[in-house]
mmCIF file of C-alpha atoms in Angstrom:
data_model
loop_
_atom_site.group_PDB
_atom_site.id
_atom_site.type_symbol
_atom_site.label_atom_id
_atom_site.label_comp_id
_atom_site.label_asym_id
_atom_site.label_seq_id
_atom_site.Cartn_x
_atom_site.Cartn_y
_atom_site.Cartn_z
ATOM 1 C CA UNK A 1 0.000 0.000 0.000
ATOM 2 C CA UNK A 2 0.756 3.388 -0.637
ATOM 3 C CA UNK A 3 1.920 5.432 2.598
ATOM 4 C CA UNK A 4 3.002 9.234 2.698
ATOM 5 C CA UNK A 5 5.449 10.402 5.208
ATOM 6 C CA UNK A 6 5.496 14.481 6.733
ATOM 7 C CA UNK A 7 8.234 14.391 9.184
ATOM 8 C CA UNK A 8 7.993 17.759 10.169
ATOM 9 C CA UNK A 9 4.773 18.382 13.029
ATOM 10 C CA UNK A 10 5.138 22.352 12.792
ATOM 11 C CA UNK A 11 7.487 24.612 10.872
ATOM 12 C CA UNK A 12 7.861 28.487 11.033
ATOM 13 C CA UNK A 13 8.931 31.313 9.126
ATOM 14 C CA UNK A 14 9.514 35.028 8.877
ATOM 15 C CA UNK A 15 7.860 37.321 6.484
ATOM 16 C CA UNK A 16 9.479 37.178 3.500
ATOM 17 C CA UNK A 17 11.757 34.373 3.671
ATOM 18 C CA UNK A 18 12.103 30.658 2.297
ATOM 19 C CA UNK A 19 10.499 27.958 3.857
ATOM 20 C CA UNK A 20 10.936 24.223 3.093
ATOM 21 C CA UNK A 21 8.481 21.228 3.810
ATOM 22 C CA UNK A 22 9.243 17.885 3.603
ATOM 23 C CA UNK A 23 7.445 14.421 2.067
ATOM 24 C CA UNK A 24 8.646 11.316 1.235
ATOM 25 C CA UNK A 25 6.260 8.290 -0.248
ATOM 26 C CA UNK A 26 6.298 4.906 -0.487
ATOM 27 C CA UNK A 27 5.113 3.244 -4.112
ATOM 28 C CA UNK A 28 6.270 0.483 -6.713
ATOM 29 C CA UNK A 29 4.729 2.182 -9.268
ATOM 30 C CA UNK A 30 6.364 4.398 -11.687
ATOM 31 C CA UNK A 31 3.638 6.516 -12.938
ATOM 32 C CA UNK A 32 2.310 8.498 -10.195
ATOM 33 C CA UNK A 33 0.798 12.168 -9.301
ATOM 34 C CA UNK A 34 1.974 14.123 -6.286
ATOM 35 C CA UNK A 35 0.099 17.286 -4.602
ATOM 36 C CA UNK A 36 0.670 19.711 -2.167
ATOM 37 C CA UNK A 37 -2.470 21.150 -0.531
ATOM 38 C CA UNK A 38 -2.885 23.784 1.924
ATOM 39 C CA UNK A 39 -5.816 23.935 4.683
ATOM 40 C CA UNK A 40 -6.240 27.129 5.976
ATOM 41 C CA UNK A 41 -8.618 27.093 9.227
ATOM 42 C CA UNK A 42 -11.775 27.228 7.167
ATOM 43 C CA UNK A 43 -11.141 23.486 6.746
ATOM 44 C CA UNK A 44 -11.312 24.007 2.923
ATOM 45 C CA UNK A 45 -8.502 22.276 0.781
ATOM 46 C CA UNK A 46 -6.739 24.242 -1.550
ATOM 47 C CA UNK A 47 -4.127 22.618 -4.374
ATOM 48 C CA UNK A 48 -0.757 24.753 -4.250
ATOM 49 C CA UNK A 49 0.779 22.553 -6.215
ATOM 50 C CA UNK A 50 1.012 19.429 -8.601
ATOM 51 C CA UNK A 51 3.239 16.723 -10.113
ATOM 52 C CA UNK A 52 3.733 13.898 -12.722
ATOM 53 C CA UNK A 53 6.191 11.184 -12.265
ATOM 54 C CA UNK A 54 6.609 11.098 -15.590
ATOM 55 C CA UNK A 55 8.143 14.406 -15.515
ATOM 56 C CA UNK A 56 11.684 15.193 -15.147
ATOM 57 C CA UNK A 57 11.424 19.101 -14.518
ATOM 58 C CA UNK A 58 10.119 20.173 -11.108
ATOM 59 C CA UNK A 59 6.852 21.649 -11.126
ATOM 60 C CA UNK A 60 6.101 25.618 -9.777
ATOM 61 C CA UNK A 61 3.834 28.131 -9.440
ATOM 62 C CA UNK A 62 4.431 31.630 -8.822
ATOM 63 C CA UNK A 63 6.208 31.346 -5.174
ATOM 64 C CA UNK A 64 6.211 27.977 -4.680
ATOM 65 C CA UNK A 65 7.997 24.797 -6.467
ATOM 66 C CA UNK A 66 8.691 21.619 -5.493
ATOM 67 C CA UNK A 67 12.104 19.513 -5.524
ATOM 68 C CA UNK A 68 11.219 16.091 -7.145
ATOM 69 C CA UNK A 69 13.600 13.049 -6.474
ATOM 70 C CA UNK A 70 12.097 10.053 -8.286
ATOM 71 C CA UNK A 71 14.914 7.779 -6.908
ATOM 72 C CA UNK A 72 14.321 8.855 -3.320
ATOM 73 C CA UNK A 73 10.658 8.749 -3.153
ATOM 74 C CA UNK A 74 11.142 12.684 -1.877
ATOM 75 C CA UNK A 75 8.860 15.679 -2.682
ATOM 76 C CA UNK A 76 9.560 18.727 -1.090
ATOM 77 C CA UNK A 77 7.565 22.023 -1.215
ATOM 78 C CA UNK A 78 9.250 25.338 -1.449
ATOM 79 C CA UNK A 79 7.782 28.374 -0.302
ATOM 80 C CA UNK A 80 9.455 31.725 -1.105
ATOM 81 C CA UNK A 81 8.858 35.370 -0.164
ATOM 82 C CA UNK A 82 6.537 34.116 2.494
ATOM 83 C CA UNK A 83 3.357 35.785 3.135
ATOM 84 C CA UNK A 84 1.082 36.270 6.171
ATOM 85 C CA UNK A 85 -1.620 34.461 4.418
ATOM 86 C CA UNK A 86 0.353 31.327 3.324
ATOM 87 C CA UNK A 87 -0.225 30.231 7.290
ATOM 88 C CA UNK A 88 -2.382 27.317 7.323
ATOM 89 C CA UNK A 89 -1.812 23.557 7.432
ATOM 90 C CA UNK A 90 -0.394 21.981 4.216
ATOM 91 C CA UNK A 91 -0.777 18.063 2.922
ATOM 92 C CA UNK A 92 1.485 16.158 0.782
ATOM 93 C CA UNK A 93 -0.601 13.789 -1.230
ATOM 94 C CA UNK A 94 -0.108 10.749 -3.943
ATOM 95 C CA UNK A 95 -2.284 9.346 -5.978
ATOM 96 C CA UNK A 96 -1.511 6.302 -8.378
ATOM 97 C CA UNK A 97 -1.987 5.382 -11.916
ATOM 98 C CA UNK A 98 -5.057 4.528 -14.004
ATOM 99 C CA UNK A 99 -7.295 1.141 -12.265
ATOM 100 C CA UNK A 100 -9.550 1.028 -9.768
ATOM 101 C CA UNK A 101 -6.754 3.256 -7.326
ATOM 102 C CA UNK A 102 -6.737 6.048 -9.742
ATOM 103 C CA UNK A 103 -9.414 7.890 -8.067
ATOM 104 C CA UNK A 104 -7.888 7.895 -4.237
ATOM 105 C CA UNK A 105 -5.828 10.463 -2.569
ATOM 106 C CA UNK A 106 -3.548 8.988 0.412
ATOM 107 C CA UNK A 107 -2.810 11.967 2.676
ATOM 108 C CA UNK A 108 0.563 12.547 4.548
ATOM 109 C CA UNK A 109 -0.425 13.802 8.541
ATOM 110 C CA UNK A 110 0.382 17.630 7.456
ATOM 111 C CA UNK A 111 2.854 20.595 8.543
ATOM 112 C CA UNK A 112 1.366 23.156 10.471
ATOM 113 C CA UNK A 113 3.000 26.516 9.074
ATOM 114 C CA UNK A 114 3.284 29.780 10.829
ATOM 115 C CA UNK A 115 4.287 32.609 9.382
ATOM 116 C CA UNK A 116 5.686 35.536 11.561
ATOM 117 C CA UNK A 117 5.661 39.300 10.598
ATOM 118 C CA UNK B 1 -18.559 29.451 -11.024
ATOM 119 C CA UNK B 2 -19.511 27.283 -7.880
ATOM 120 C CA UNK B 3 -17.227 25.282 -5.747
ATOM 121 C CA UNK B 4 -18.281 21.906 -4.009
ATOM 122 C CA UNK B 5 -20.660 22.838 -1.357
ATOM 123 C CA UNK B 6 -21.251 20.614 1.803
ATOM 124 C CA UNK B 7 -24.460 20.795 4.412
ATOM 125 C CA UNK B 8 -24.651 20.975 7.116
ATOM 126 C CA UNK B 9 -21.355 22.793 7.985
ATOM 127 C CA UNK B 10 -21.870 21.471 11.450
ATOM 128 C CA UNK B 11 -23.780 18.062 12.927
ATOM 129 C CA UNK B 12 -24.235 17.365 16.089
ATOM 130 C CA UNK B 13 -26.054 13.899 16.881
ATOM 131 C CA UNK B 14 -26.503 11.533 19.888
ATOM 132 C CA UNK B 15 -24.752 7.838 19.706
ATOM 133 C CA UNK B 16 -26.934 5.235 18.028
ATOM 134 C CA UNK B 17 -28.367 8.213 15.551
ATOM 135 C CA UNK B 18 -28.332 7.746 11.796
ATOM 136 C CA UNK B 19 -27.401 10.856 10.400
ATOM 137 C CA UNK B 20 -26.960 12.102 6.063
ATOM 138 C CA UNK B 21 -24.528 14.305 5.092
ATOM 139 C CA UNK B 22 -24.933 16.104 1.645
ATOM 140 C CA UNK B 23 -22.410 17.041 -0.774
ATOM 141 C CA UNK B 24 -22.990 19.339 -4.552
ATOM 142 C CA UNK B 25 -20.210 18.914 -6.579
ATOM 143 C CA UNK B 26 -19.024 21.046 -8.918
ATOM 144 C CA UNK B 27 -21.382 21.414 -12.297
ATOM 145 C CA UNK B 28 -20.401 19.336 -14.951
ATOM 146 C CA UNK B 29 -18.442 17.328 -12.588
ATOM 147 C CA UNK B 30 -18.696 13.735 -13.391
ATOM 148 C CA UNK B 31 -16.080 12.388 -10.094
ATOM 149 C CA UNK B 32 -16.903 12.712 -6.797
ATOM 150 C CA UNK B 33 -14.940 11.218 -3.919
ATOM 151 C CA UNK B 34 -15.901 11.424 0.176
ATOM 152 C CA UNK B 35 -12.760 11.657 3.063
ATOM 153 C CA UNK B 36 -12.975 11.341 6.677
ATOM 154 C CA UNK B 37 -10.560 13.785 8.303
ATOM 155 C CA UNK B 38 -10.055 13.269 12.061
ATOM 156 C CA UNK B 39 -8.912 16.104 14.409
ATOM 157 C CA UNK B 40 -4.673 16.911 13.556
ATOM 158 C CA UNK B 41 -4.427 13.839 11.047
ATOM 159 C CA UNK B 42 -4.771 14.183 7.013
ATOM 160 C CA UNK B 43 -7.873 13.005 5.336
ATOM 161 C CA UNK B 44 -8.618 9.501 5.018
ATOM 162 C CA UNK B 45 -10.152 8.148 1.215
ATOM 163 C CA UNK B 46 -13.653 6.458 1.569
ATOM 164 C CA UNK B 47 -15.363 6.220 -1.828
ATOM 165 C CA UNK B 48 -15.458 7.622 -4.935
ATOM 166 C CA UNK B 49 -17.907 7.683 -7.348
ATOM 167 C CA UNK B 50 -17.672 8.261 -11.560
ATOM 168 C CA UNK B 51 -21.309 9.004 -12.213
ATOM 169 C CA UNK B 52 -23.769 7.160 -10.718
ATOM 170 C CA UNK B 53 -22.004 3.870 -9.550
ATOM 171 C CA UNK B 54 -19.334 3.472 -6.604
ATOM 172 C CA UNK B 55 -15.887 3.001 -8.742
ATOM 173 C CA UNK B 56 -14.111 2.170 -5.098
ATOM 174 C CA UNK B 57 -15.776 1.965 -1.964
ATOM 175 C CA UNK B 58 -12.458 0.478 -0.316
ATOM 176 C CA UNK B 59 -12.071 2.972 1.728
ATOM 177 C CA UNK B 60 -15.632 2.450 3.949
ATOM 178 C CA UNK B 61 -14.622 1.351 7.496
ATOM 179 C CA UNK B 62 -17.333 -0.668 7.638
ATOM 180 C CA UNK B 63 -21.276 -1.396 6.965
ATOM 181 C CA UNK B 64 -22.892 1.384 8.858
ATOM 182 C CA UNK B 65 -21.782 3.707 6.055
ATOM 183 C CA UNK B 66 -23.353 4.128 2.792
ATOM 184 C CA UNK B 67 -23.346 6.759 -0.019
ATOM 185 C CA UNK B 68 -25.553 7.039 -2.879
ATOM 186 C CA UNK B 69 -25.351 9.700 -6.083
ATOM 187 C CA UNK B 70 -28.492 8.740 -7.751
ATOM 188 C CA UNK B 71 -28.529 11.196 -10.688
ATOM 189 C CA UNK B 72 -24.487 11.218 -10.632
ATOM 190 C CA UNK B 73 -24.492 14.991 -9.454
ATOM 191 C CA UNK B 74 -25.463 15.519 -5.476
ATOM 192 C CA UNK B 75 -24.680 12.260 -3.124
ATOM 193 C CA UNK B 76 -25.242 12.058 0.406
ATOM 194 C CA UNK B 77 -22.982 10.160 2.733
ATOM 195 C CA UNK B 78 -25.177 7.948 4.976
ATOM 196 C CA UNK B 79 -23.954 6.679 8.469
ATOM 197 C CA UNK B 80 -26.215 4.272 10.564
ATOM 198 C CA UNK B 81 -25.697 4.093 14.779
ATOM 199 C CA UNK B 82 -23.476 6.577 14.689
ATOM 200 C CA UNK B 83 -20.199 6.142 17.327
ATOM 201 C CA UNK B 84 -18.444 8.497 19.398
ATOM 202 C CA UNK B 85 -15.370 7.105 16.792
ATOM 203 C CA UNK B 86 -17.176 8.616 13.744
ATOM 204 C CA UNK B 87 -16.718 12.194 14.957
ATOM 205 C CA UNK B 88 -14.875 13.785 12.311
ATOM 206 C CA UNK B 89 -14.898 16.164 9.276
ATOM 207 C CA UNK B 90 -16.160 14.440 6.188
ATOM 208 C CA UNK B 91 -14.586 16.338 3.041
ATOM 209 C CA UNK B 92 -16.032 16.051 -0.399
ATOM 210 C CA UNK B 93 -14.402 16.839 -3.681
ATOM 211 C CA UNK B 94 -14.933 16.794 -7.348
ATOM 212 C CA UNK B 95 -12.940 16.467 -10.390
ATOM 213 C CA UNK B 96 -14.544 17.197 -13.979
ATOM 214 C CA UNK B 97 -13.483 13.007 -14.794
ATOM 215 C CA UNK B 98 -10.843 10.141 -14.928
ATOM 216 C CA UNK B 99 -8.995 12.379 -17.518
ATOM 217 C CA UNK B 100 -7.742 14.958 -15.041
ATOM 218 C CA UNK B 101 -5.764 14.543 -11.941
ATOM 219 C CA UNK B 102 -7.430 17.669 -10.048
ATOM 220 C CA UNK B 103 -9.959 16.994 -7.060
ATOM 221 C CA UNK B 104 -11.725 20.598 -6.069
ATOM 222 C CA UNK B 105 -12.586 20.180 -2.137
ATOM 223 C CA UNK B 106 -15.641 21.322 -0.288
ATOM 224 C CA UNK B 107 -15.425 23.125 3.393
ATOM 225 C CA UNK B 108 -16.195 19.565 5.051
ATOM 226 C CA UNK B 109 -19.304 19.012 7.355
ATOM 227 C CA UNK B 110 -17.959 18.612 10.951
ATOM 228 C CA UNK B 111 -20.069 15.658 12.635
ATOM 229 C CA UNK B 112 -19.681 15.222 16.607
ATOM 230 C CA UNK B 113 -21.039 12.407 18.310
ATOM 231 C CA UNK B 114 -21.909 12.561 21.858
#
């Protein structure tokens, strides 16, 4: 089965600076789809970000990107020029190729972020 | 236009209760998938559904719960003798089909059990 690993409880960050959160999966599959969501406290899930196995170049949007490593089963989510209203709680998620799996999303256990001013 | 909606926001029922929770999907939206998230942890897969049937109901803990989507649009997440163990937030989300990767989340329905 399919397991997703956040290491990292809380994290915290300054105004304006970089922030890193870590994820690392566990899959024997090859073709795969990684997300990164954010839940503020209004409970409602918002994608940040997404990724396909299949591709080689890390994925990014506006201030945040991701660092892929296929081989390490590691997907880490870059935040830069952090904003008071990036604070929330933020998922890593993977979901698998096409069969009766393709429709589930298995959940890491979150990173609470804070952001200071 | 409009996102997944969810009623009620809040439910509070007694032990032994059957209680429904509702779920409108985005228009057009032929997916639809139901997740139990319990207090601090990351949301937990329970079915999903591409149009009317049940494509994977793996996910179910067991047979007290039940979801329909008759008319493969609105489907209600059904829950018989409820248990102080089912208090949780039950997200839905949407997707527009098997052909994109992209689940749109609704603000959850919080159920307590007392």
């Amino acid at each position: 089965a399919q397991t997703v690993t956040q290491s990292q409880p809380e994290m915290s960050v300054q105004e304006a600076e970089t922030v890193t959160l870590s994820c690392t999966y566990d899959t024997s599959e090859s073709d795969y789809y990684l997300f990164w969501y954010k839940q503020p406290p209004s409970r409602q899930m918002i994608l940040v970000i997404r990724q396909e196995a299949y591709k080689q170049q890390n994925a990014t949007e506006n201030r945040f990107s991701v660092n892929f490593q296929k081989a390490a089963k590691s997907f880490s989510l870059k935040i830069s020029d952090s904003q008071l209203g990036d604070a929330a709680m933020y998922f890593c998620a993977y979901r698998g190729p096409g069969g009766t799996s393709y429709g589930k999303l298995t959940f890491g256990q979150g990173t609470i972020l804070t952001v200071h001013p | 236009g409009a996102g997944v909606s969810q009623t009620p926001s809040n439910k509070v029922t007694e032990k032994g209760k059957y209680v429904e929770l509702r779920c409108d999907p985005i228009s057009g939206h032929t997916a639809l998938y139901w997740y139990r998230q319990s207090l601090g942890q990351g949301p937990e897969f329970l079915i999903y559904f591409q149009g009317t049937g049940a494509a994977d109901d793996s996910g179910l803990p067991n047979d007290r719960f039940f979801a329909v989507r008759p008319e493969g649009s609105v489907s209600t997440l059904k829950i018989q003798r409820t248990e102080r163990g089912d208090s949780a937030v039950y997200l839905c989300a949407s997707s527009p089909g098997l052909a994109t990767d992209t689940q749109y989340f609704g603000p959850g329905t919080r159920l307590t059990v007392l």
